[in-house]
PDB file of C-alpha atoms in Angstrom:
ATOM      1  CA  MET A 183      38.174 131.534 116.772  1.00 69.00           C
ATOM      2  CA  LEU A 184      39.404 129.845 113.771  1.00 70.00           C
ATOM      3  CA  ASN A 185      35.718 130.584 112.522  1.00 73.00           C
ATOM      4  CA  TYR A 186      35.171 133.697 113.750  1.00 70.00           C
ATOM      5  CA  MET A 187      38.890 134.896 112.187  1.00 76.00           C
ATOM      6  CA  ARG A 188      37.615 133.491 108.706  1.00 77.00           C
ATOM      7  CA  SER A 189      34.196 135.455 109.045  1.00 75.00           C
ATOM      8  CA  GLU A 190      35.682 138.709 109.819  1.00 76.00           C
ATOM      9  CA  ILE A 191      38.175 138.525 106.970  1.00 79.00           C
ATOM     10  CA  TYR A 192      35.599 137.890 104.745  1.00 78.00           C
ATOM     11  CA  ARG A 193      33.950 141.262 105.846  1.00 77.00           C
ATOM     12  CA  ILE A 194      36.992 142.901 105.530  1.00 79.00           C
ATOM     13  CA  ILE A 195      37.268 141.392 101.867  1.00 79.00           C
ATOM     14  CA  ARG A 196      33.915 142.138 100.966  1.00 78.00           C
ATOM     15  CA  SER A 197      33.919 145.857 103.216  1.00 78.00           C
ATOM     16  CA  ARG A 198      35.692 149.935 101.269  1.00 82.00           C
ATOM     17  CA  SER A 199      37.502 149.979 104.436  1.00 80.00           C
ATOM     18  CA  PHE A 200      40.731 147.608 103.748  1.00 81.00           C
ATOM     19  CA  TYR A 201      40.475 149.731  99.760  1.00 88.00           C
ATOM     20  CA  ILE A 202      39.940 152.526 101.365  1.00 88.00           C
ATOM     21  CA  CYS A 203      42.793 152.845 103.221  1.00 87.00           C
ATOM     22  CA  ALA A 204      45.072 151.339 101.038  1.00 89.00           C
ATOM     23  CA  GLY A 205      43.868 153.997  98.222  1.00 92.00           C
ATOM     24  CA  ILE A 206      45.149 156.956 100.444  1.00 92.00           C
ATOM     25  CA  LEU A 207      48.430 155.479 101.949  1.00 92.00           C
ATOM     26  CA  CYS A 208      49.343 154.574  97.643  1.00 93.00           C
ATOM     27  CA  GLY A 209      47.650 158.294  96.872  1.00 94.00           C
ATOM     28  CA  ILE A 210      49.758 160.630  99.620  1.00 94.00           C
ATOM     29  CA  VAL A 211      52.942 158.374  98.209  1.00 94.00           C
ATOM     30  CA  LEU A 212      52.224 159.189  94.264  1.00 95.00           C
ATOM     31  CA  LEU A 213      51.260 162.534  95.243  1.00 94.00           C
ATOM     32  CA  LEU A 214      54.909 163.109  97.527  1.00 92.00           C
ATOM     33  CA  HIS A 215      56.877 161.613  94.800  1.00 92.00           C
ATOM     34  CA  ILE A 216      54.860 164.313  91.752  1.00 93.00           C
ATOM     35  CA  ALA A 217      55.492 166.902  93.823  1.00 93.00           C
ATOM     36  CA  LEU A 218      59.646 165.246  94.224  1.00 90.00           C
ATOM     37  CA  MET A 219      59.587 165.565  89.994  1.00 90.00           C
ATOM     38  CA  ILE A 220      57.405 168.726  89.350  1.00 91.00           C
ATOM     39  CA  GLY A 221      60.326 170.518  91.804  1.00 87.00           C
ATOM     40  CA  GLY A 222      63.480 169.250  89.184  1.00 85.00           C
ATOM     41  CA  ALA A 223      61.398 169.946  86.481  1.00 85.00           C
ATOM     42  CA  ILE A 224      60.953 173.890  87.507  1.00 86.00           C
ATOM     43  CA  GLU A 225      64.485 174.074  89.637  1.00 82.00           C
ATOM     44  CA  PRO A 226      67.651 172.937  87.586  1.00 78.00           C
ATOM     45  CA  ASP A 227      69.594 172.968  91.180  1.00 80.00           C
ATOM     46  CA  PHE A 228      67.028 171.025  92.797  1.00 82.00           C
ATOM     47  CA  LYS A 229      68.417 168.753  94.541  1.00 84.00           C
ATOM     48  CA  TYR A 230      65.593 166.628  96.034  1.00 85.00           C
ATOM     49  CA  ASN A 231      64.017 164.449  93.470  1.00 87.00           C
ATOM     50  CA  THR A 232      66.470 161.655  94.310  1.00 90.00           C
ATOM     51  CA  VAL A 233      65.612 158.150  95.885  1.00 92.00           C
ATOM     52  CA  ARG A 234      67.655 158.645  99.102  1.00 92.00           C
ATOM     53  CA  PHE A 235      66.093 161.507  99.670  1.00 92.00           C
ATOM     54  CA  SER A 236      61.773 160.239  98.879  1.00 92.00           C
ATOM     55  CA  LEU A 237      62.793 156.833 101.056  1.00 93.00           C
ATOM     56  CA  ASN A 238      64.594 158.334 103.001  1.00 92.00           C
ATOM     57  CA  ASN A 239      61.974 160.264 104.549  1.00 90.00           C
ATOM     58  CA  PHE A 240      59.975 156.925 106.060  1.00 90.00           C
ATOM     59  CA  VAL A 241      63.329 156.083 107.223  1.00 92.00           C
ATOM     60  CA  ALA A 242      64.018 159.122 109.533  1.00 91.00           C
ATOM     61  CA  GLN A 243      60.198 158.487 110.713  1.00 91.00           C
ATOM     62  CA  PRO A 244      59.891 155.486 112.036  1.00 92.00           C
ATOM     63  CA  PHE A 245      56.904 156.437 114.200  1.00 94.00           C
ATOM     64  CA  ILE A 246      54.940 156.366 111.693  1.00 93.00           C
ATOM     65  CA  MET A 247      54.429 152.771 111.102  1.00 93.00           C
ATOM     66  CA  VAL A 248      52.947 152.802 115.072  1.00 94.00           C
ATOM     67  CA  ILE A 249      50.898 155.326 113.741  1.00 93.00           C
ATOM     68  CA  LEU A 250      49.495 152.631 110.569  1.00 92.00           C
ATOM     69  CA  GLY A 251      49.307 150.122 113.718  1.00 91.00           C
ATOM     70  CA  ALA A 252      46.165 152.204 115.292  1.00 90.00           C
ATOM     71  CA  VAL A 253      44.902 153.925 111.682  1.00 90.00           C
ATOM     72  CA  ILE A 254      44.124 150.068 111.117  1.00 89.00           C
ATOM     73  CA  ALA A 255      43.005 148.492 113.481  1.00 85.00           C
ATOM     74  CA  GLY A 256      40.487 151.850 114.244  1.00 83.00           C
ATOM     75  CA  THR A 257      39.854 151.660 110.861  1.00 83.00           C
ATOM     76  CA  LEU A 258      38.735 147.721 110.587  1.00 78.00           C
ATOM     77  CA  PHE A 259      36.872 147.279 113.453  1.00 69.00           C
ATOM     78  CA  ASN A 260      35.740 150.804 115.251  1.00 64.00           C
ATOM     79  CA  GLU A 261      32.246 151.089 114.098  1.00 59.00           C
ATOM     80  CA  ASP A 262      32.106 147.116 115.688  1.00 59.00           C
ATOM     81  CA  ARG A 263      30.719 147.859 118.754  1.00 55.00           C
ATOM     82  CA  LYS A 264      28.167 151.393 117.928  1.00 56.00           C
ATOM     83  CA  SER A 265      26.634 148.941 115.240  1.00 59.00           C
ATOM     84  CA  GLY A 266      26.112 146.061 117.614  1.00 59.00           C
ATOM     85  CA  VAL A 267      28.244 143.467 115.544  1.00 62.00           C
ATOM     86  CA  LEU A 268      30.307 143.176 119.220  1.00 64.00           C
ATOM     87  CA  LYS A 269      27.314 142.607 120.723  1.00 65.00           C
ATOM     88  CA  THR A 270      25.954 140.147 118.316  1.00 70.00           C
ATOM     89  CA  THR A 271      28.935 137.887 118.604  1.00 69.00           C
ATOM     90  CA  VAL A 272      29.128 137.641 122.704  1.00 67.00           C
ATOM     91  CA  ALA A 273      25.613 136.467 122.037  1.00 67.00           C
ATOM     92  CA  TYR A 274      26.124 134.010 120.228  1.00 67.00           C
ATOM     93  CA  GLY A 275      29.017 132.504 122.802  1.00 70.00           C
ATOM     94  CA  ILE A 276      31.709 133.859 121.037  1.00 73.00           C
ATOM     95  CA  SER A 277      34.310 135.150 124.555  1.00 77.00           C
ATOM     96  CA  ARG A 278      35.393 138.326 124.618  1.00 76.00           C
ATOM     97  CA  GLU A 279      39.339 136.968 124.761  1.00 81.00           C
ATOM     98  CA  THR A 280      38.408 135.056 121.225  1.00 82.00           C
ATOM     99  CA  ILE A 281      37.458 138.271 119.790  1.00 82.00           C
ATOM    100  CA  LEU A 282      40.286 140.282 121.299  1.00 85.00           C
ATOM    101  CA  ILE A 283      42.752 137.815 119.557  1.00 87.00           C
ATOM    102  CA  GLY A 284      40.762 136.924 116.505  1.00 86.00           C
ATOM    103  CA  LYS A 285      40.836 141.221 115.566  1.00 87.00           C
ATOM    104  CA  CYS A 286      44.183 141.302 116.658  1.00 90.00           C
ATOM    105  CA  ILE A 287      45.535 138.357 114.078  1.00 91.00           C
ATOM    106  CA  VAL A 288      43.102 139.165 111.397  1.00 89.00           C
ATOM    107  CA  SER A 289      43.761 143.275 111.671  1.00 90.00           C
ATOM    108  CA  LEU A 290      47.975 142.344 111.915  1.00 91.00           C
ATOM    109  CA  LEU A 291      47.069 139.605 108.328  1.00 91.00           C
ATOM    110  CA  THR A 292      46.144 143.196 107.092  1.00 90.00           C
ATOM    111  CA  ALA A 293      48.366 145.467 107.911  1.00 91.00           C
ATOM    112  CA  VAL A 294      50.962 143.314 106.386  1.00 92.00           C
ATOM    113  CA  LEU A 295      48.932 142.952 103.161  1.00 91.00           C
ATOM    114  CA  LEU A 296      48.784 146.006 103.187  1.00 91.00           C
ATOM    115  CA  LEU A 297      51.921 147.268 104.337  1.00 92.00           C
ATOM    116  CA  LEU A 298      53.367 145.232 101.468  1.00 93.00           C
ATOM    117  CA  VAL A 299      51.481 146.543  98.875  1.00 93.00           C
ATOM    118  CA  VAL A 300      52.625 150.485  99.745  1.00 93.00           C
ATOM    119  CA  LEU A 301      56.126 149.519 100.140  1.00 94.00           C
ATOM    120  CA  VAL A 302      56.242 147.635  96.686  1.00 95.00           C
ATOM    121  CA  PHE A 303      54.356 151.210  95.221  1.00 95.00           C
ATOM    122  CA  TYR A 304      56.588 153.512  97.187  1.00 95.00           C
ATOM    123  CA  VAL A 305      60.125 152.106  96.638  1.00 95.00           C
ATOM    124  CA  ALA A 306      58.492 151.206  92.092  1.00 95.00           C
ATOM    125  CA  CYS A 307      57.184 155.498  92.160  1.00 94.00           C
ATOM    126  CA  ALA A 308      60.614 156.174  93.767  1.00 93.00           C
ATOM    127  CA  PHE A 309      62.958 154.056  90.697  1.00 94.00           C
ATOM    128  CA  LEU A 310      60.728 155.242  88.453  1.00 93.00           C
ATOM    129  CA  THR A 311      60.367 158.513  88.995  1.00 90.00           C
ATOM    130  CA  LEU A 312      63.159 160.542  90.305  1.00 90.00           C
ATOM    131  CA  ARG A 313      66.865 160.798  89.862  1.00 86.00           C
ATOM    132  CA  GLU A 314      70.273 158.075  91.050  1.00 85.00           C
ATOM    133  CA  PRO A 315      68.851 154.675  92.094  1.00 86.00           C
ATOM    134  CA  GLU A 316      70.288 153.248  94.745  1.00 88.00           C
ATOM    135  CA  TRP A 317      69.953 149.974  96.431  1.00 91.00           C
ATOM    136  CA  LEU A 318      71.862 151.323 100.114  1.00 91.00           C
ATOM    137  CA  PRO A 319      68.193 153.942 100.854  1.00 91.00           C
ATOM    138  CA  VAL A 320      65.692 150.437 100.386  1.00 94.00           C
ATOM    139  CA  GLN A 321      68.010 148.286 103.083  1.00 93.00           C
ATOM    140  CA  GLN A 322      67.539 150.984 105.323  1.00 93.00           C
ATOM    141  CA  MET A 323      63.815 151.538 105.094  1.00 93.00           C
ATOM    142  CA  LEU A 324      63.617 147.635 105.703  1.00 95.00           C
ATOM    143  CA  LEU A 325      65.533 147.768 108.350  1.00 94.00           C
ATOM    144  CA  ALA A 326      63.025 150.496 110.188  1.00 94.00           C
ATOM    145  CA  ILE A 327      60.204 148.130 108.981  1.00 95.00           C
ATOM    146  CA  ALA A 328      61.926 145.704 110.873  1.00 95.00           C
ATOM    147  CA  ALA A 329      62.683 147.988 114.097  1.00 95.00           C
ATOM    148  CA  SER A 330      59.723 149.649 113.955  1.00 95.00           C
ATOM    149  CA  LEU A 331      57.539 146.211 113.275  1.00 95.00           C
ATOM    150  CA  PRO A 332      57.868 145.032 116.402  1.00 96.00           C
ATOM    151  CA  SER A 333      56.211 148.548 118.061  1.00 96.00           C
ATOM    152  CA  ALA A 334      53.913 149.170 115.371  1.00 96.00           C
ATOM    153  CA  ILE A 335      51.980 145.592 116.415  1.00 96.00           C
ATOM    154  CA  ALA A 336      51.817 146.509 120.221  1.00 96.00           C
ATOM    155  CA  SER A 337      50.059 149.613 118.987  1.00 96.00           C
ATOM    156  CA  LEU A 338      47.746 147.005 116.799  1.00 95.00           C
ATOM    157  CA  ILE A 339      46.830 145.261 119.759  1.00 95.00           C
ATOM    158  CA  PHE A 340      46.458 148.621 122.268  1.00 95.00           C
ATOM    159  CA  GLY A 341      44.341 150.190 119.269  1.00 93.00           C
ATOM    160  CA  ASN A 342      42.326 146.782 118.855  1.00 90.00           C
ATOM    161  CA  ALA A 343      41.147 146.498 122.285  1.00 91.00           C
ATOM    162  CA  ILE A 344      41.095 150.539 123.179  1.00 92.00           C
ATOM    163  CA  PHE A 345      38.332 150.908 119.839  1.00 88.00           C
ATOM    164  CA  MET A 346      36.687 147.806 121.756  1.00 85.00           C
ATOM    165  CA  LEU A 347      36.126 149.399 125.334  1.00 86.00           C
ATOM    166  CA  CYS A 348      35.294 153.103 124.406  1.00 84.00           C
ATOM    167  CA  ARG A 349      31.801 153.640 123.266  1.00 80.00           C
ATOM    168  CA  ARG A 350      33.422 157.420 120.839  1.00 83.00           C
ATOM    169  CA  GLU A 351      36.295 157.201 118.013  1.00 86.00           C
ATOM    170  CA  MET A 352      37.582 160.314 119.742  1.00 89.00           C
ATOM    171  CA  THR A 353      37.526 158.775 123.380  1.00 90.00           C
ATOM    172  CA  ALA A 354      40.459 155.692 121.740  1.00 90.00           C
ATOM    173  CA  ILE A 355      41.807 158.313 119.784  1.00 92.00           C
ATOM    174  CA  LEU A 356      43.030 160.711 122.859  1.00 94.00           C
ATOM    175  CA  TRP A 357      43.305 157.566 124.841  1.00 95.00           C
ATOM    176  CA  TRP A 358      45.863 155.856 122.225  1.00 95.00           C
ATOM    177  CA  ALA A 359      47.673 159.300 121.998  1.00 95.00           C
ATOM    178  CA  LEU A 360      47.623 159.578 125.872  1.00 96.00           C
ATOM    179  CA  LEU A 361      50.319 156.369 125.638  1.00 95.00           C
ATOM    180  CA  PHE A 362      52.203 156.341 123.139  1.00 95.00           C
ATOM    181  CA  TYR A 363      53.393 160.377 122.948  1.00 94.00           C
ATOM    182  CA  GLY A 364      52.014 162.397 125.905  1.00 95.00           C
ATOM    183  CA  ILE A 365      53.388 159.527 128.676  1.00 95.00           C
ATOM    184  CA  PRO A 366      56.836 159.325 126.713  1.00 95.00           C
ATOM    185  CA  MET A 367      56.846 162.665 126.242  1.00 95.00           C
ATOM    186  CA  ALA A 368      56.290 163.867 130.099  1.00 95.00           C
ATOM    187  CA  PHE A 369      58.853 160.785 131.056  1.00 95.00           C
ATOM    188  CA  PHE A 370      61.760 162.097 128.644  1.00 93.00           C
ATOM    189  CA  PHE A 371      61.773 165.819 129.857  1.00 94.00           C
ATOM    190  CA  ILE A 372      61.014 164.766 133.656  1.00 95.00           C
ATOM    191  CA  GLY A 373      63.659 162.111 132.079  1.00 93.00           C
ATOM    192  CA  LEU A 374      66.519 165.216 131.720  1.00 92.00           C
ATOM    193  CA  LYS A 375      66.312 166.005 135.451  1.00 92.00           C
ATOM    194  CA  PHE A 376      66.294 162.462 137.060  1.00 92.00           C
ATOM    195  CA  GLU A 377      67.456 159.650 135.224  1.00 92.00           C
ATOM    196  CA  LEU A 378      65.255 156.621 136.116  1.00 94.00           C
ATOM    197  CA  PHE A 379      62.524 158.106 134.396  1.00 93.00           C
ATOM    198  CA  GLU A 380      64.934 159.025 131.339  1.00 92.00           C
ATOM    199  CA  ARG A 381      65.433 154.930 131.405  1.00 93.00           C
ATOM    200  CA  ILE A 382      62.037 154.040 131.586  1.00 94.00           C
ATOM    201  CA  SER A 383      61.486 156.758 128.652  1.00 93.00           C
ATOM    202  CA  GLU A 384      64.074 155.307 126.095  1.00 93.00           C
ATOM    203  CA  TRP A 385      62.053 152.063 126.076  1.00 94.00           C
ATOM    204  CA  MET A 386      58.610 154.226 124.723  1.00 95.00           C
ATOM    205  CA  PRO A 387      58.448 153.516 121.088  1.00 94.00           C
ATOM    206  CA  TYR A 388      58.142 157.343 120.223  1.00 94.00           C
ATOM    207  CA  ILE A 389      60.942 158.241 122.162  1.00 94.00           C
ATOM    208  CA  PHE A 390      63.909 156.014 120.824  1.00 93.00           C
ATOM    209  CA  LEU A 391      62.358 155.705 117.208  1.00 93.00           C
ATOM    210  CA  ARG A 392      62.730 159.006 117.291  1.00 88.00           C
ATOM    211  CA  MET A 393      65.371 160.282 119.234  1.00 86.00           C
ATOM    212  CA  GLY A 394      67.448 157.634 117.903  1.00 85.00           C
ATOM    213  CA  VAL A 395      67.168 158.087 114.438  1.00 89.00           C
ATOM    214  CA  GLY A 396      69.511 159.677 112.390  1.00 85.00           C
ATOM    215  CA  VAL A 397      68.978 160.262 108.835  1.00 86.00           C
ATOM    216  CA  SER A 398      70.529 162.443 106.612  1.00 81.00           C
ATOM    217  CA  MET A 399      71.112 162.966 102.613  1.00 79.00           C
ATOM    218  CA  ASN A 400      74.278 160.917 103.093  1.00 81.00           C
ATOM    219  CA  THR A 401      74.907 159.307 106.461  1.00 86.00           C
ATOM    220  CA  TYR A 402      72.779 157.035 108.472  1.00 88.00           C
ATOM    221  CA  ASN A 403      73.290 157.187 112.015  1.00 89.00           C
ATOM    222  CA  SER A 404      70.433 155.287 113.494  1.00 90.00           C
ATOM    223  CA  ILE A 405      69.338 152.692 116.318  1.00 92.00           C
ATOM    224  CA  TRP A 406      69.214 149.684 114.469  1.00 92.00           C
ATOM    225  CA  ASP A 407      72.565 149.834 113.250  1.00 90.00           C
ATOM    226  CA  THR A 408      73.787 147.443 116.256  1.00 91.00           C
ATOM    227  CA  ALA A 409      72.022 143.816 116.608  1.00 93.00           C
ATOM    228  CA  GLY A 410      72.089 145.451 120.605  1.00 93.00           C
ATOM    229  CA  GLY A 411      69.561 148.637 119.130  1.00 93.00           C
ATOM    230  CA  MET A 412      67.679 146.716 116.771  1.00 95.00           C
ATOM    231  CA  LEU A 413      67.247 143.526 120.180  1.00 96.00           C
ATOM    232  CA  HIS A 414      65.997 146.775 121.933  1.00 95.00           C
ATOM    233  CA  CYS A 415      63.644 147.682 119.377  1.00 95.00           C
ATOM    234  CA  ILE A 416      62.116 143.657 119.120  1.00 96.00           C
ATOM    235  CA  ALA A 417      62.234 143.418 122.615  1.00 97.00           C
ATOM    236  CA  ALA A 418      60.385 146.997 123.457  1.00 96.00           C
ATOM    237  CA  GLY A 419      57.816 145.737 120.771  1.00 95.00           C
ATOM    238  CA  ALA A 420      57.623 142.182 122.347  1.00 96.00           C
ATOM    239  CA  ILE A 421      57.102 143.531 125.828  1.00 96.00           C
ATOM    240  CA  GLY A 422      54.256 146.155 124.479  1.00 95.00           C
ATOM    241  CA  SER A 423      52.501 143.558 122.726  1.00 96.00           C
ATOM    242  CA  VAL A 424      52.454 141.237 125.728  1.00 96.00           C
ATOM    243  CA  ILE A 425      50.930 144.069 128.318  1.00 95.00           C
ATOM    244  CA  PHE A 426      48.228 145.338 125.846  1.00 95.00           C
ATOM    245  CA  LEU A 427      47.066 142.000 125.014  1.00 94.00           C
ATOM    246  CA  ILE A 428      46.713 140.754 128.828  1.00 94.00           C
ATOM    247  CA  TRP A 429      45.581 144.396 129.805  1.00 94.00           C
ATOM    248  CA  GLY A 430      42.764 144.173 126.306  1.00 92.00           C
ATOM    249  CA  THR A 431      41.718 140.547 128.091  1.00 91.00           C
ATOM    250  CA  LEU A 432      41.124 142.093 131.576  1.00 89.00           C
ATOM    251  CA  ARG A 433      39.188 144.866 130.260  1.00 89.00           C
ATOM    252  CA  LEU A 434      37.341 143.339 127.982  1.00 84.00           C
ATOM    253  CA  ARG A 435      35.994 140.733 130.737  1.00 81.00           C
ATOM    254  CA  ARG A 436      34.386 143.134 132.885  1.00 76.00           C
ATOM    255  CA  LEU A 437      33.324 145.251 129.722  1.00 69.00           C
ATOM    256  CA  GLU A 438      29.322 145.265 129.418  1.00 65.00           C
ATOM    257  CA  VAL A 439      28.037 145.415 125.295  1.00 58.00           C
TER     258      VAL A 439
END
């Protein structure tokens, strides 16, 4: 497995996918802060060109981390099956389980590196370009990342598995959207009538990372504010990661490449 992981890391370093993804994310961050700067320069009473408002945009939407988990998996490995890389790797005697686990580890390492780059760039942009610098939003941002990271890892594992299983990228994207958005919303609305569905939906990232987060310019009221809430986030992501890894391994054993 180590040799396979080394080859994948080397391939990622030599390819443009990682750098393009990092450039796009940093570009979005930069454009956001330029817009806030322009707003403050044009309108004297503009109240949104502050560090708190900028960072709160992320704190209020931690589900972005879950989306990025799948995006990174798709960006790095979505062409492997179509280009014949997967078939060649299996022909060399590397098991499908090793391939999946290796891809998950490599994409996780890549995602952590990308997260560090974008996070430092995001905070630096906010402190250098906006007014009223303060550290409380940074602390809340780090808590939001800690709470959403386990679910992002689960999304990344499922993304790796589903992109290996599906021949078309759009099919994989639709499966991801169904699992991480469609089913949770269905369970949430059915849960308004039936308590069992409500209880199940509370363990789905889209629900507890959207419904369980309340952020304004003056207050923070989020699921990770308590030890129990943070443990809920971590446990849900860990359970999802194990389920998706087992499911992906079993499905890949029957995959004809």
